[in-house]
Short mmCIF file of N, CA and C in Angstrom, two decimals:
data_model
loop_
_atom_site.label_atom_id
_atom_site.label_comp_id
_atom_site.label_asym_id
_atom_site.label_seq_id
_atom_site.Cartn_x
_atom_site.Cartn_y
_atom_site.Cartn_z
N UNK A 28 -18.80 6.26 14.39
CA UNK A 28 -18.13 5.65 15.53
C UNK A 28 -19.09 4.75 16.30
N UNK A 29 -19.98 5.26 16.68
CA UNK A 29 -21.22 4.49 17.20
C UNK A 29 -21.84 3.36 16.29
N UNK A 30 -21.89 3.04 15.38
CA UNK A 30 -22.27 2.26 14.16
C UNK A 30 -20.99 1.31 14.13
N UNK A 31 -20.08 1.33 14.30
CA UNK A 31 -19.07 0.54 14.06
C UNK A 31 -19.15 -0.84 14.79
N UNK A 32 -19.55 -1.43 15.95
CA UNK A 32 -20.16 -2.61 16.68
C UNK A 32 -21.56 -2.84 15.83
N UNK A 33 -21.99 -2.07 14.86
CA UNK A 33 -22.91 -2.82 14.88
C UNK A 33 -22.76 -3.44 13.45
N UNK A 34 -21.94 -2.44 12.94
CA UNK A 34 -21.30 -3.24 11.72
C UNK A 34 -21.20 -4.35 11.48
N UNK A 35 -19.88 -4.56 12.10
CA UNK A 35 -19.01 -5.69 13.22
C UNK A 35 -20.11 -6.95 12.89
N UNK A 36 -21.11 -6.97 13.68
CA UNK A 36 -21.63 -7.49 13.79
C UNK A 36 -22.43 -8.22 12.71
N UNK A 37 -22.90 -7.59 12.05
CA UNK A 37 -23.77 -7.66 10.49
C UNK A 37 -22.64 -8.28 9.92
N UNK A 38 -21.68 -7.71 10.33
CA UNK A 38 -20.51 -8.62 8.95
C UNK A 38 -20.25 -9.87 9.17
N UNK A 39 -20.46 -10.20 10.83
CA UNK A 39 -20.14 -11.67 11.42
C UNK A 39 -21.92 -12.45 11.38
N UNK A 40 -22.76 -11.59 11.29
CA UNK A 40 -24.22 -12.17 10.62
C UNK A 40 -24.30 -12.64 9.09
N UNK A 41 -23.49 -11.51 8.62
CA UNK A 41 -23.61 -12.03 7.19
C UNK A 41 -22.86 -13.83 6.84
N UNK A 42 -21.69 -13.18 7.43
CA UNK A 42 -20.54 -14.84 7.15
C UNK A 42 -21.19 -15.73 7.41
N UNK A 43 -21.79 -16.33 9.00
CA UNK A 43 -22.42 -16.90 9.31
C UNK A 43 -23.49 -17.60 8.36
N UNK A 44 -24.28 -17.11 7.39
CA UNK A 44 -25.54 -17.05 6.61
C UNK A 44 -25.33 -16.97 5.33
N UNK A 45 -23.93 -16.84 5.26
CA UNK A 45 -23.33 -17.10 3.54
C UNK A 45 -24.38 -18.09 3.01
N UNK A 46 -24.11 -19.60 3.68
CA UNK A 46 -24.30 -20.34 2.66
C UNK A 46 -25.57 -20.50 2.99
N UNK A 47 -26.35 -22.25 1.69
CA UNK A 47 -27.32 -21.86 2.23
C UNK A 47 -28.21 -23.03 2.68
N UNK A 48 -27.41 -23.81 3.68
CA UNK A 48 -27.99 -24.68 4.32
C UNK A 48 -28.24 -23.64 5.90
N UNK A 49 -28.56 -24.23 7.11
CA UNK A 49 -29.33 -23.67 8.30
C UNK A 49 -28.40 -23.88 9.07
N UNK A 50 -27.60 -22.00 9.56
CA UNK A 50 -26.28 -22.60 10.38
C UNK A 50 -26.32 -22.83 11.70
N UNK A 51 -25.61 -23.40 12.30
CA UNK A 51 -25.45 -24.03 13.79
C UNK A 51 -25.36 -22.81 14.31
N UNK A 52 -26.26 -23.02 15.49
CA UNK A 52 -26.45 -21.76 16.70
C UNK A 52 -26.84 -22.29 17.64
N UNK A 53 -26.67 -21.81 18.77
CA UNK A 53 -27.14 -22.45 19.84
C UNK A 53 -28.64 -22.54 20.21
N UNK A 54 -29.32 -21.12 19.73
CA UNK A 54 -30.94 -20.97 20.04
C UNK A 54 -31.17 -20.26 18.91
N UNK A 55 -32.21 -20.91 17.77
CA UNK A 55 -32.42 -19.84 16.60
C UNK A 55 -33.29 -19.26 16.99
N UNK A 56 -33.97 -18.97 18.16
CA UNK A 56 -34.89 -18.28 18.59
C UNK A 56 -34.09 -16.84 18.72
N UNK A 57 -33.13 -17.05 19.17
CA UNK A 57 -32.17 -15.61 20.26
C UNK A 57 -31.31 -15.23 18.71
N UNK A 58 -31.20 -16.28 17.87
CA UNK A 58 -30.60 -15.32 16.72
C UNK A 58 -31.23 -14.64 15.90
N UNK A 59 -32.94 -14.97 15.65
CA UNK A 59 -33.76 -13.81 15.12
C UNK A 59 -33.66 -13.04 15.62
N UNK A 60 -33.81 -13.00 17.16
CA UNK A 60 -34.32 -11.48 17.48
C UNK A 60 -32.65 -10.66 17.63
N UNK A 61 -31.95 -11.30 17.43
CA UNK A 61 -30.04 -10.88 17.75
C UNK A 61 -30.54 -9.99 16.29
N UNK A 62 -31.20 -10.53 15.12
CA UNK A 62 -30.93 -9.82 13.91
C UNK A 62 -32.08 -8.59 13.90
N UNK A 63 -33.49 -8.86 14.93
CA UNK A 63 -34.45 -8.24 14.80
C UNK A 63 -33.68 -6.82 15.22
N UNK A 64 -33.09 -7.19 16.04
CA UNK A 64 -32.64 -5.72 17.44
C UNK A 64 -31.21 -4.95 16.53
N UNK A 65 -30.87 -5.81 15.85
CA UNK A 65 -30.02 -5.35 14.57
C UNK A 65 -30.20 -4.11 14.08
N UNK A 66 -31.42 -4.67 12.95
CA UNK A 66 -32.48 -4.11 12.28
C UNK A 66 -32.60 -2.88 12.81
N UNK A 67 -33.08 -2.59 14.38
CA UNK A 67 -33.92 -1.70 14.40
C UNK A 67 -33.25 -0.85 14.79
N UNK A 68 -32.02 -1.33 15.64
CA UNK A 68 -30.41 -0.16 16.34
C UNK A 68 -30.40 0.60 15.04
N UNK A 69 -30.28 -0.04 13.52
CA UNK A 69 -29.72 0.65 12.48
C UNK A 69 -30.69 1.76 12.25
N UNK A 70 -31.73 1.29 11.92
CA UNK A 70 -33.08 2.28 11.72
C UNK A 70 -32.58 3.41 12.96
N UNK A 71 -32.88 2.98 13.89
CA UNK A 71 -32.60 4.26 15.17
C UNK A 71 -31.79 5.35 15.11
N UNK A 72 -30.37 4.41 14.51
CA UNK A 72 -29.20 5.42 14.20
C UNK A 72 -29.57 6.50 12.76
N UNK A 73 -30.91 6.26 12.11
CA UNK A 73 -30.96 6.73 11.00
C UNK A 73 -30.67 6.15 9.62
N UNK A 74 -30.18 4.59 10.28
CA UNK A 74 -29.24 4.17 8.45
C UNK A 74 -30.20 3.28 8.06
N UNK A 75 -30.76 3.41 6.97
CA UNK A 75 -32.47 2.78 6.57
C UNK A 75 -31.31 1.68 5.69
N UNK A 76 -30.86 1.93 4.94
CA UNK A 76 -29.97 0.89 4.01
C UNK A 76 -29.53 -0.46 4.41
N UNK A 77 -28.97 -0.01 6.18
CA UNK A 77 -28.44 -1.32 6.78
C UNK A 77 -29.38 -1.40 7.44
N UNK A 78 -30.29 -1.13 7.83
CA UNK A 78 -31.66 -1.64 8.46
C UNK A 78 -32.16 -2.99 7.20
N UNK A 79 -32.02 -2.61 6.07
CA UNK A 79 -32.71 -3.18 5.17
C UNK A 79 -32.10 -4.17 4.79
N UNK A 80 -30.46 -4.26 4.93
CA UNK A 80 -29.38 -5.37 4.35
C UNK A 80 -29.98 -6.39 5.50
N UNK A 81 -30.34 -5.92 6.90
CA UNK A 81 -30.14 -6.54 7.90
C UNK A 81 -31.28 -7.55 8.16
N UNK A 82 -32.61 -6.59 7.63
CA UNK A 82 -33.69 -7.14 7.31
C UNK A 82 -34.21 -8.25 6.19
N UNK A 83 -33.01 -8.50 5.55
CA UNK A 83 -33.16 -8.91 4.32
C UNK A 83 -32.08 -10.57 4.74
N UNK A 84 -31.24 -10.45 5.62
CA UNK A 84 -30.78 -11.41 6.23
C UNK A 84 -31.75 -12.23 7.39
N UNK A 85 -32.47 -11.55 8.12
CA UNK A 85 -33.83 -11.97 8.78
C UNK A 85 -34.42 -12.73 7.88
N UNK A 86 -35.14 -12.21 7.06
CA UNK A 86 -35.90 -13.23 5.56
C UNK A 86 -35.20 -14.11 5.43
N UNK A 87 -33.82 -14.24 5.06
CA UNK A 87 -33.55 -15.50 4.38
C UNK A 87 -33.34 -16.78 5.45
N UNK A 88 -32.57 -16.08 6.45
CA UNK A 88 -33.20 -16.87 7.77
C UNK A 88 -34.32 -17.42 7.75
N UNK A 89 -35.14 -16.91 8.07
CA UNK A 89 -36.81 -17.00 8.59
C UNK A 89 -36.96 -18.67 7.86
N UNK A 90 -36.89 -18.05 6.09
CA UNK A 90 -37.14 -19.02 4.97
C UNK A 90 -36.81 -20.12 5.34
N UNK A 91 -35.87 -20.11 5.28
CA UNK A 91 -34.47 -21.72 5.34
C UNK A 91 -35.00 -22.44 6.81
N UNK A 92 -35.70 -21.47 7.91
CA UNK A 92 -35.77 -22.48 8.91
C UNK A 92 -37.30 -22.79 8.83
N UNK A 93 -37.89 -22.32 7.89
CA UNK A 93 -39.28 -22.63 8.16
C UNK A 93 -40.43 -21.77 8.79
N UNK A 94 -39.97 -20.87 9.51
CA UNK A 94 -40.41 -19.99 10.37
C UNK A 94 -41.54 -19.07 9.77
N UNK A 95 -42.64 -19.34 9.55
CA UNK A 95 -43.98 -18.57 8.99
C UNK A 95 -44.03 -17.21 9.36
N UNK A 96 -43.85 -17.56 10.99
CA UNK A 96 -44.79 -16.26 11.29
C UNK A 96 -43.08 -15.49 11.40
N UNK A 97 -42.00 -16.02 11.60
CA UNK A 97 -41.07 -14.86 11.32
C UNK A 97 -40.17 -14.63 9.83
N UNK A 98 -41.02 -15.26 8.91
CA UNK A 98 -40.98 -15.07 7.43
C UNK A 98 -42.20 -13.54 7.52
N UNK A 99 -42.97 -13.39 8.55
CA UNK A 99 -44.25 -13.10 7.72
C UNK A 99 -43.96 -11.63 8.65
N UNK A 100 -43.14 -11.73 9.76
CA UNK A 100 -42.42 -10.51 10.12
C UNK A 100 -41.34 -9.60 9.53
N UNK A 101 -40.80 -10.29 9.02
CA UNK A 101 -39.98 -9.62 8.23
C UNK A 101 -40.02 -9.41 7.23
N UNK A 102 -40.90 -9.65 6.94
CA UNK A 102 -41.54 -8.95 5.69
C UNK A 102 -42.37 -7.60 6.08
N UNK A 103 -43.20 -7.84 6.73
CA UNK A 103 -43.83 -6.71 7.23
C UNK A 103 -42.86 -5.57 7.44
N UNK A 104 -41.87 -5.69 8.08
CA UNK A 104 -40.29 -4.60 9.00
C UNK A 104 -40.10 -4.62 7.33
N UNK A 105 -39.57 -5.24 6.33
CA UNK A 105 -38.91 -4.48 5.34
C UNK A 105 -39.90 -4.17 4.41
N UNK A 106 -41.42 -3.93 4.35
CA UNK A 106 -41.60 -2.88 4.28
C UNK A 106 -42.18 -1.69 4.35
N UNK A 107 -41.63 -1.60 5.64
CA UNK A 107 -42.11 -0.29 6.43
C UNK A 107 -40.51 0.05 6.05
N UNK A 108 -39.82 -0.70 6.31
CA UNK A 108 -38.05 0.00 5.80
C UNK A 108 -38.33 0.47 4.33
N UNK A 109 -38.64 0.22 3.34
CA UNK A 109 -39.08 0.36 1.63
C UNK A 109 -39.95 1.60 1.71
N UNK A 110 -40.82 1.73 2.81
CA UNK A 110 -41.94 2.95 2.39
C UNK A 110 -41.05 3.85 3.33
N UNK A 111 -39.98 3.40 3.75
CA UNK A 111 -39.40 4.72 4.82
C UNK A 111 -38.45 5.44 3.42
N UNK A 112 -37.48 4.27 2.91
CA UNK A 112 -36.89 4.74 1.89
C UNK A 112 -37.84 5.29 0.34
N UNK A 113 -39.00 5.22 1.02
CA UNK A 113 -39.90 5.90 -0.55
C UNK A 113 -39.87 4.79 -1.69
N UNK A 114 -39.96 3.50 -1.32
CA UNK A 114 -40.24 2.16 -2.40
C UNK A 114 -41.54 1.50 -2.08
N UNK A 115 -42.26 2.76 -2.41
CA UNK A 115 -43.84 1.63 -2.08
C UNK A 115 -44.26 0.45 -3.05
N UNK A 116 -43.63 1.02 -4.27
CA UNK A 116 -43.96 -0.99 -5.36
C UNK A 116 -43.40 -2.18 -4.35
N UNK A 117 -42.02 -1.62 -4.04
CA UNK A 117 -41.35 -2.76 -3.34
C UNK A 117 -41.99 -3.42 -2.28
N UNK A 118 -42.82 -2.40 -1.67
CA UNK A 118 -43.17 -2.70 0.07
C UNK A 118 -44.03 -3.59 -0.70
N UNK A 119 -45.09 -2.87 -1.84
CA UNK A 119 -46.48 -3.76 -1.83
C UNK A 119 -45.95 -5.06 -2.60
N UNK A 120 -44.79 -5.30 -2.98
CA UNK A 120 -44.39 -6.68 -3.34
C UNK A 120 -44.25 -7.43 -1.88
N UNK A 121 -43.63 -7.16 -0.90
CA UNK A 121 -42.84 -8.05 0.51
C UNK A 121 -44.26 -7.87 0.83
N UNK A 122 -45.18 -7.13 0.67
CA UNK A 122 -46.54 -7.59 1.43
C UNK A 122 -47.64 -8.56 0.78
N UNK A 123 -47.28 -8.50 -0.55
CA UNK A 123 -48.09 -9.52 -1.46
C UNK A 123 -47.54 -11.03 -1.04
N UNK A 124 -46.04 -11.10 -0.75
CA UNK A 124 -45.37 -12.60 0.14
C UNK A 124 -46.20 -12.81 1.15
N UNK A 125 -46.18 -11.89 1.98
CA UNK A 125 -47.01 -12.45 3.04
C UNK A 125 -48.54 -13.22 3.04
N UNK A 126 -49.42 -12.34 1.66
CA UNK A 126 -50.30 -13.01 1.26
C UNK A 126 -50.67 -14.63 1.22
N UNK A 127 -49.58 -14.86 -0.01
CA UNK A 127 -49.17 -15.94 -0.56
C UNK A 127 -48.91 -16.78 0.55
N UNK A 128 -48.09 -16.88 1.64
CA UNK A 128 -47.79 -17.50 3.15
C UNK A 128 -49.03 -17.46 3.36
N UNK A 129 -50.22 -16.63 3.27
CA UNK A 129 -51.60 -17.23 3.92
C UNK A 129 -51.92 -16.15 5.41
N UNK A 130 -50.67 -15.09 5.29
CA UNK A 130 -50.27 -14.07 6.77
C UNK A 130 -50.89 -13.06 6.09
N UNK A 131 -52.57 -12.64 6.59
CA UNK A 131 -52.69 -11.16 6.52
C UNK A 131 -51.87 -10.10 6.29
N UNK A 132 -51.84 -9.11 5.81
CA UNK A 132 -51.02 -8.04 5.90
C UNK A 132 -51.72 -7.10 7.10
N UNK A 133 -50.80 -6.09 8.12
CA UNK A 133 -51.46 -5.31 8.56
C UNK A 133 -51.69 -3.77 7.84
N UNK A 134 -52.65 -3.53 7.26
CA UNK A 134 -52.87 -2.57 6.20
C UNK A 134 -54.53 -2.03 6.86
N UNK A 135 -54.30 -0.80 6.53
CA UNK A 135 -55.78 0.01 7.14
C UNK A 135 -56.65 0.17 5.74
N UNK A 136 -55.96 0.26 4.95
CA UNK A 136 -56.50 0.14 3.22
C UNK A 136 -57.06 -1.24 2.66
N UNK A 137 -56.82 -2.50 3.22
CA UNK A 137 -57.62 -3.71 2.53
C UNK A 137 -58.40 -4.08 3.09
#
């Protein structure tokens, strides 16, 4: 019941971001973080899955507008979402992207 607005929402994030030119918004600043705060409501509520759908819509965002350092965030958030769900190959792939971008990883191990 509580999850249901935020659904809602993800589903009207997703449409929005179908395609894949860069859609009209008023501030793409306020729609990252509209998806960041997404992200993290879901995590909060416990649902790592739609944390991760949600996170994974952040990325393709990020990409398409150019956005380095919030390409190089959301990568980081999915994966800490990947090592939450127990996918550490995966995480150390979304952190090897960040490499490649030239964005440190924050890691206590390299």
């Amino acid at each position: 019941a509580l999850s249901k607005p935020l659904d809602e929402a993800f589903s009207l994030w997703k449409q929005l971001l179908e395609g894949s030119g860069i859609p009209e918004v008023r501030s793409q600043e306020q729609t990252l973080s509209s998806l960041q705060l997404l992200a993290e409501l879901y995590r909060l509520q416990g649902k790592p899955l739609q944390a991760l759908e949600t996170l994974l819509l952040l990325l393709q965002l990020c990409r398409r507008l150019g956005e380095r350092r919030g390409t190089a965030g959301a990568l980081r958030q999915l994966s800490g979402a990947l090592l939450q769900l127990q996918s550490p190959a995966q995480a150390r792939v979304r952190l090897g992207n960040m490499e490649i971008l030239g964005i440190p990883g924050k890691s206590g191990n390299s």
